[in-house]
Coordinates of C-alpha atoms in Angstrom, one line a residue:
M30 CA -29.2 0.9 -9.4
R31 CA -30.3 1.0 -5.7
A32 CA -32.7 -1.9 -6.3
L33 CA -29.9 -3.9 -8.0
R34 CA -27.6 -3.2 -5.0
A35 CA -30.2 -4.3 -2.6
L36 CA -30.9 -7.4 -4.5
V37 CA -27.2 -8.3 -4.8
L38 CA -26.7 -7.8 -1.0
A39 CA -29.8 -9.7 -0.1
C40 CA -28.8 -12.7 -2.2
G41 CA -25.3 -12.7 -0.7
I42 CA -23.5 -12.3 -4.1
G43 CA -21.5 -9.6 -5.7
I44 CA -20.9 -8.4 -9.2
A45 CA -18.2 -6.3 -10.7
V46 CA -19.0 -2.6 -10.6
P47 CA -16.5 -0.2 -12.2
A48 CA -14.2 1.5 -9.6
A49 CA -16.8 1.0 -6.8
A50 CA -16.7 0.0 -3.2
Q51 CA -18.0 1.0 0.2
I52 CA -14.8 2.9 0.7
G53 CA -15.7 6.6 0.6
S54 CA -14.7 7.4 4.2
E55 CA -12.7 10.3 5.6
R56 CA -9.5 8.2 5.2
Y57 CA -10.1 7.3 1.5
A58 CA -7.9 8.4 -1.3
A59 CA -7.0 6.8 -4.6
I60 CA -5.2 7.4 -7.8
V61 CA -4.4 5.4 -11.0
V62 CA -1.6 6.6 -13.2
D63 CA -0.1 5.5 -16.5
A64 CA 3.4 4.4 -15.5
R65 CA 5.0 5.5 -18.8
S66 CA 3.6 9.0 -19.0
G67 CA 2.8 9.6 -15.3
N68 CA -0.6 11.0 -16.3
A69 CA -3.4 10.5 -13.8
L70 CA -6.3 8.4 -15.2
I71 CA -8.4 8.3 -12.1
A72 CA -8.2 10.2 -8.9
A73 CA -10.0 10.9 -5.6
N74 CA -8.4 13.0 -2.9
P75 CA -4.9 12.2 -4.4
D76 CA -3.1 15.0 -2.6
E77 CA -4.7 14.8 0.8
R78 CA -2.3 13.5 3.5
R79 CA -2.9 10.1 4.9
Y80 CA -1.0 7.7 7.1
P81 CA 0.9 5.4 4.8
A82 CA 1.3 2.5 7.3
S83 CA 3.5 -0.3 5.7
L84 CA 3.6 1.5 2.4
T85 CA 6.5 3.2 4.1
K86 CA 8.5 0.0 3.5
M87 CA 8.5 0.9 -0.2
M88 CA 10.8 3.8 0.6
T89 CA 12.9 1.7 2.9
A90 CA 13.3 -0.8 0.0
Y91 CA 14.1 2.1 -2.4
M92 CA 16.9 3.2 -0.1
A93 CA 18.2 -0.3 0.2
F94 CA 18.2 -0.7 -3.6
E95 CA 20.2 2.6 -3.9
A96 CA 22.7 1.3 -1.3
L97 CA 23.1 -1.9 -3.3
R98 CA 23.5 0.0 -6.6
D99 CA 26.2 2.2 -5.0
R100 CA 27.9 -0.8 -3.5
Q101 CA 27.5 0.5 0.0
V102 CA 26.1 -2.9 0.9
Q103 CA 25.7 -6.3 -0.8
L104 CA 22.8 -8.7 -0.6
S105 CA 24.9 -10.9 1.7
T106 CA 25.8 -8.1 4.1
P107 CA 24.8 -8.9 7.7
V108 CA 22.1 -6.8 9.2
P109 CA 22.5 -6.8 13.0
V110 CA 19.3 -6.8 15.2
S111 CA 19.3 -4.3 18.0
Y112 CA 17.1 -4.4 21.1
S113 CA 15.1 -1.5 19.6
A114 CA 14.6 -3.4 16.3
A115 CA 13.6 -6.6 18.1
A116 CA 11.1 -4.8 20.2
M117 CA 9.0 -3.6 17.2
A118 CA 5.3 -4.5 17.2
P119 CA 3.9 -7.0 14.8
S120 CA 3.9 -7.9 12.0
K121 CA 7.4 -9.2 12.6
L122 CA 9.7 -12.1 12.1
G123 CA 10.3 -12.5 15.8
L124 CA 14.0 -11.5 15.6
A125 CA 15.9 -11.4 18.9
P126 CA 18.6 -8.9 20.0
G127 CA 22.0 -10.0 18.8
M128 CA 20.7 -12.0 15.8
S129 CA 21.5 -11.0 12.3
L130 CA 20.0 -11.5 8.9
T131 CA 21.2 -10.6 5.4
V132 CA 20.2 -7.5 3.5
E133 CA 18.4 -9.8 1.0
E134 CA 16.5 -11.5 3.8
A135 CA 15.5 -8.1 5.3
I136 CA 14.2 -6.9 1.9
L137 CA 12.2 -10.1 1.4
A138 CA 10.8 -9.8 4.9
L139 CA 9.7 -6.3 4.1
V140 CA 7.9 -7.1 0.9
T141 CA 6.2 -10.4 2.0
K142 CA 5.7 -10.5 5.8
S143 CA 5.8 -6.7 6.1
A144 CA 8.1 -7.3 9.1
N145 CA 8.6 -4.3 11.3
D146 CA 11.6 -5.7 13.2
A147 CA 13.4 -6.4 9.9
A148 CA 12.6 -2.9 8.6
A149 CA 13.9 -1.2 11.7
A150 CA 17.1 -3.3 11.6
L151 CA 17.7 -2.5 8.0
G152 CA 17.0 1.2 8.7
E153 CA 19.5 1.2 11.5
L154 CA 22.1 -0.4 9.2
L155 CA 21.6 2.1 6.3
G156 CA 21.2 5.0 8.8
G157 CA 24.6 4.5 10.4
G158 CA 23.1 2.9 13.5
S159 CA 20.1 5.3 13.9
E160 CA 16.6 4.6 12.5
D161 CA 15.8 8.3 13.2
R162 CA 18.6 9.4 11.0
F163 CA 17.5 6.9 8.3
A164 CA 14.0 8.4 8.5
Q165 CA 15.5 11.8 7.8
M166 CA 17.4 10.3 4.8
M167 CA 14.1 8.8 3.6
T168 CA 12.3 12.1 3.7
L169 CA 15.1 14.0 1.9
R170 CA 15.2 11.4 -0.8
A171 CA 11.4 11.3 -1.1
R172 CA 11.4 15.1 -1.6
S173 CA 14.1 14.8 -4.3
L174 CA 11.9 12.3 -6.1
G175 CA 9.0 14.8 -6.1
M176 CA 7.1 13.4 -3.2
R177 CA 6.3 16.8 -1.8
N178 CA 3.7 15.9 0.7
T179 CA 5.5 13.0 2.4
T180 CA 7.3 12.9 5.7
F181 CA 8.8 9.7 7.2
R182 CA 9.6 9.2 10.8
N183 CA 10.6 5.5 10.8
A184 CA 11.5 2.7 8.4
S185 CA 8.5 0.5 9.1
G186 CA 5.3 2.6 8.9
L187 CA 4.4 2.1 12.5
P188 CA 2.2 4.9 13.8
D189 CA 3.5 8.4 14.1
L190 CA 1.4 11.5 13.9
D191 CA 4.0 13.2 11.7
Q192 CA 4.5 10.3 9.3
V193 CA 2.2 11.2 6.4
S194 CA 2.0 10.7 2.6
T195 CA -0.6 10.9 -0.2
A196 CA -1.9 8.6 -2.8
R197 CA -0.2 10.6 -5.6
D198 CA 3.2 10.5 -3.8
M199 CA 3.0 6.7 -3.2
A200 CA 2.0 6.1 -6.8
L201 CA 5.0 8.2 -7.8
L202 CA 7.2 6.1 -5.5
G203 CA 5.9 2.9 -7.2
Q204 CA 6.8 4.4 -10.6
R205 CA 10.3 5.3 -9.4
L206 CA 10.9 1.8 -8.1
L207 CA 9.9 0.4 -11.5
R208 CA 12.0 2.9 -13.4
D209 CA 15.1 3.2 -11.3
F210 CA 15.4 -0.4 -10.2
P211 CA 13.9 -2.7 -12.9
D212 CA 16.3 -5.5 -11.9
R213 CA 15.2 -5.2 -8.2
Y214 CA 11.5 -4.7 -8.7
A215 CA 11.0 -8.5 -8.9
F216 CA 11.4 -8.5 -5.1
F217 CA 7.8 -7.2 -4.9
S218 CA 6.6 -10.2 -6.9
T219 CA 7.9 -12.7 -4.4
P220 CA 5.1 -15.1 -3.5
H221 CA 6.6 -16.3 -0.2
F222 CA 9.8 -16.1 1.8
V223 CA 11.3 -18.9 4.0
F224 CA 13.2 -17.7 7.0
R225 CA 14.7 -20.2 9.4
G226 CA 12.3 -22.9 8.4
R227 CA 9.2 -20.8 8.5
T228 CA 7.3 -19.7 5.4
H229 CA 5.9 -16.2 5.2
W230 CA 3.4 -15.5 2.4
N231 CA 3.1 -12.2 0.5
H232 CA 0.2 -10.2 1.8
N233 CA -0.6 -8.7 -1.6
R234 CA -3.3 -11.0 -2.8
L235 CA -3.6 -9.3 -6.2
L236 CA -0.5 -11.3 -7.2
N237 CA -2.9 -14.3 -7.4
E238 CA -6.2 -12.7 -8.1
Y239 CA -5.6 -10.0 -10.8
D240 CA -4.3 -10.9 -14.2
G241 CA -1.2 -8.8 -14.9
A242 CA -0.5 -7.7 -11.3
D243 CA 3.2 -8.1 -10.3
G244 CA 3.6 -5.9 -7.1
I245 CA 3.9 -3.7 -5.0
K246 CA 2.9 -3.3 -1.2
T247 CA 0.1 -3.5 1.3
G248 CA -0.2 -1.6 4.5
Y249 CA -2.5 -1.3 7.5
V250 CA -2.8 0.3 10.9
N251 CA -5.9 1.3 12.7
D252 CA -5.7 5.0 11.7
S253 CA -4.9 4.4 8.1
G254 CA -7.3 1.7 7.2
F255 CA -6.2 -0.8 4.6
N256 CA -3.8 0.7 2.0
L257 CA -2.3 -0.7 -1.2
V258 CA 0.0 0.3 -4.0
A259 CA -0.3 -2.0 -6.9
S260 CA 1.1 -2.3 -10.4
A261 CA -0.2 -4.3 -13.3
Q262 CA 0.7 -4.7 -17.0
R263 CA -1.4 -5.6 -19.9
E264 CA -0.8 -5.3 -23.7
G265 CA 2.4 -3.3 -23.1
V266 CA 0.5 -0.8 -20.8
R267 CA 1.6 -0.6 -17.2
L268 CA -0.6 1.1 -14.5
V269 CA 0.4 2.0 -11.0
A270 CA -2.4 2.7 -8.5
A271 CA -2.7 3.6 -4.8
V272 CA -5.7 3.1 -2.5
F273 CA -5.8 4.4 1.0
G274 CA -8.5 3.8 3.7
G275 CA -10.1 0.5 2.9
R276 CA -12.5 -0.8 5.6
T277 CA -11.2 -4.4 5.1
G278 CA -8.4 -6.0 3.2
R279 CA -10.8 -7.7 0.8
E280 CA -12.8 -4.5 0.2
R281 CA -9.6 -2.6 -0.6
D282 CA -8.4 -5.4 -2.9
R283 CA -11.7 -5.5 -4.8
H284 CA -11.8 -1.7 -5.1
M285 CA -8.2 -1.7 -6.4
M286 CA -9.0 -4.4 -9.0
A287 CA -12.0 -2.3 -10.2
L288 CA -9.9 0.8 -10.4
L289 CA -7.3 -1.0 -12.5
D290 CA -10.0 -2.4 -14.8
Q291 CA -11.3 1.1 -15.3
G292 CA -7.8 2.5 -15.8
F293 CA -7.0 -0.1 -18.5
A294 CA -10.4 0.6 -20.2
T295 CA -9.5 4.3 -20.2
V296 CA -6.4 3.7 -22.3
G297 CA -8.1 1.2 -24.6
V298 CA -7.0 -2.1 -23.1
A299 CA -9.9 -4.6 -23.2
P300 CA -10.5 -6.8 -20.2
R301 CA -9.0 -10.3 -20.5
D302 CA -12.2 -12.1 -19.6
P303 CA -15.7 -11.0 -18.8
P304 CA -16.4 -10.7 -15.0
V305 CA -18.3 -13.6 -13.4
V306 CA -20.7 -13.6 -10.4
A307 CA -18.7 -14.4 -7.3
R308 CA -20.1 -16.6 -4.6
R309 CA -20.5 -15.3 -1.1
A310 CA -19.1 -11.9 -1.6
L311 CA -18.2 -10.1 1.6
P312 CA -20.6 -7.5 2.9
G313 CA -19.9 -3.9 1.9
V314 CA -18.6 -4.7 -1.6
M315 CA -21.3 -2.7 -3.4
A316 CA -20.7 1.0 -3.5
S317 CA -22.0 4.3 -2.6
A318 CA -18.9 6.2 -3.8
T319 CA -17.2 6.1 -7.1
A320 CA -13.7 7.4 -8.0
A321 CA -14.0 9.8 -10.9
P322 CA -11.8 9.4 -14.0
L323 CA -10.1 12.5 -15.1
G324 CA -10.8 13.4 -18.7
R325 CA -9.2 16.1 -20.8
A326 CA -11.6 18.6 -19.6
G327 CA -11.5 17.3 -16.0
R328 CA -10.1 19.2 -13.1
H329 CA -8.9 18.2 -9.7
A330 CA -7.6 20.4 -6.8
G331 CA -8.0 23.5 -8.9
R332 CA -5.8 22.5 -11.9
P333 CA -6.4 20.5 -15.0
V334 CA -5.3 17.0 -15.2
V335 CA -4.9 15.4 -18.7
A336 CA -5.5 11.7 -19.0
A337 CA -3.3 9.7 -21.3
G338 CA -5.6 8.0 -23.7
R339 CA -4.9 5.5 -26.5
A340 CA -8.4 4.8 -27.6
A341 CA -11.9 5.1 -26.2
P342 CA -12.5 7.5 -23.4
A343 CA -13.2 6.4 -19.9
P344 CA -16.7 5.3 -18.9
K345 CA -18.5 8.1 -17.1
A346 CA -18.5 8.1 -13.3
S347 CA -19.8 10.5 -10.8
A348 CA -17.3 12.5 -8.8
F349 CA -17.6 12.7 -5.1
R350 CA -16.1 14.3 -2.1
T351 CA -15.1 12.9 1.2
A352 CA -14.9 14.6 4.5
R353 CA -11.7 16.5 5.0
S354 CA -11.0 15.6 8.5
K355 CA -8.1 14.2 10.5
P356 CA -7.8 10.4 10.4
G357 CA -8.7 9.0 13.7
L358 CA -6.1 8.8 16.4
L359 CA -4.7 5.5 17.7
R360 CA -7.5 3.9 19.7
M361 CA -6.7 2.1 22.9
T362 CA -8.9 -0.7 24.2
S363 CA -8.7 -2.5 27.5
T364 CA -9.6 -6.2 28.1
T365 CA -11.5 -7.6 31.0
K366 CA -8.5 -9.6 32.1
S367 CA -6.2 -6.6 32.5
S368 CA -6.6 -2.9 33.2
K369 CA -3.7 -2.1 30.9
P370 CA -4.7 -0.7 27.5
V371 CA -4.0 -2.8 24.5
V372 CA -3.3 -1.2 21.1
R373 CA -5.3 -3.0 18.4
V374 CA -3.1 -2.5 15.4
E375 CA -1.4 -4.7 13.0
Q376 CA 0.7 -4.1 9.9
G377 CA 0.4 -5.7 6.5
D378 CA -3.1 -7.2 6.5
T379 CA -2.6 -10.6 8.3
S380 CA -0.1 -12.7 10.0
R381 CA -1.2 -15.8 8.2
N382 CA 1.5 -18.4 7.5
S383 CA -0.3 -20.7 5.1
A384 CA -0.7 -20.5 1.4
P385 CA -3.0 -17.8 0.1
P386 CA -6.5 -18.9 -1.0
K387 CA -7.3 -19.9 -4.5
Q388 CA -8.4 -17.3 -7.0
A389 CA -11.6 -15.6 -5.9
R390 CA -12.2 -13.7 -9.1
G391 CA -12.7 -15.0 -12.7
F392 CA -10.3 -12.8 -14.5
G393 CA -7.5 -14.3 -16.6
K394 CA -5.3 -16.9 -15.0
A395 CA -6.3 -15.9 -11.5
A396 CA -9.0 -14.7 -10.3
A397 CA -4.1 18.7 -0.6
E398 CA -4.0 19.1 2.6
K399 CA -2.6 18.0 5.9
P400 CA -5.0 16.4 8.3
A401 CA -6.9 19.2 9.9
A402 CA -5.9 20.4 13.3
K403 CA -3.1 18.0 14.1
P404 CA -3.7 16.9 17.6
A405 CA -1.2 17.0 20.3
K406 CA 0.5 13.8 21.2
T407 CA -0.8 12.0 24.3
A408 CA 0.3 9.0 26.2
A409 CA -2.1 6.9 24.1
T410 CA -1.3 8.4 20.7
G411 CA 2.4 8.7 21.2
R412 CA 2.8 5.0 21.8
R413 CA 4.1 3.0 18.9
A414 CA 2.0 0.2 17.6
G415 CA 1.9 -1.9 14.5

């Protein structure tokens, strides 16, 4: 296998390897669950706390959907933009204080552009004028949904040392969005969103590259790595998966696709088309770490986890452990032009405003524990960025 990996990397090509990617860092966590039963099919560090980044906006959307259901707001309700909301770091729509957008536009901005200014404005509206109050509401609602290891501090996912979640909790939130708001879930499938003449494309490339994928949300800040919660449906089986800690967006996406492939195989759903050799695969695609499927006799975190199976058992994969250490703090870097530190963080993968690339994969129609020793906040780490 090592010889094969060396050959693949030397030739500059990549092949599909089940649930494998160079992603086994201290920030890595993943889980794949059957959306109907809630059973975990694959898991690695699913209950270790990580920074959710823009996956937070899934909870912001959930709260907005509840407000729409309870008729507290309508899709056409104006969302005023405060100075605080307009000052949020990118990704953002570039809203100015005194402007307004509708609840519908704010939700679309969350799920496509991953706009932090829109998220903050929507949070202030739903929180009675206070984003901090809205974050408390988010946390209480999350706990009531069973997200026991999640705490929210803002509506956007911008860095906060106390804002943490887990792969299991975020996969659960994805399931609840599907189950509780089947009529609103289509928001997460939106390919692009036009706001005041400018088109913002969805950062979730699996919508174009993985057959059966129809949501949910990407996320990225320096300290989280590249995160993704995704859902896909094939032959009446729906899976929801979460990946934390990708080194790049492409690595994370490919790892997620491999996990979904393995998850579908676990429940007896055959692949749509055989994998093909991809040209010019990005470095680091081949793996040294593999997420282990949980069988009937499998155990994780000291308790048994039963996998839901319809047919053949999952292919064998070796379990592995990652370092249980605190995700890195916000790193400040200074430029040669200025002595002021600059925070190198962005939310939601990219700020690209052009159409996503054509399919890059030949499948179907398109290609428990808190971070150790929580550090004290400093002038550098306490600063918001995104």
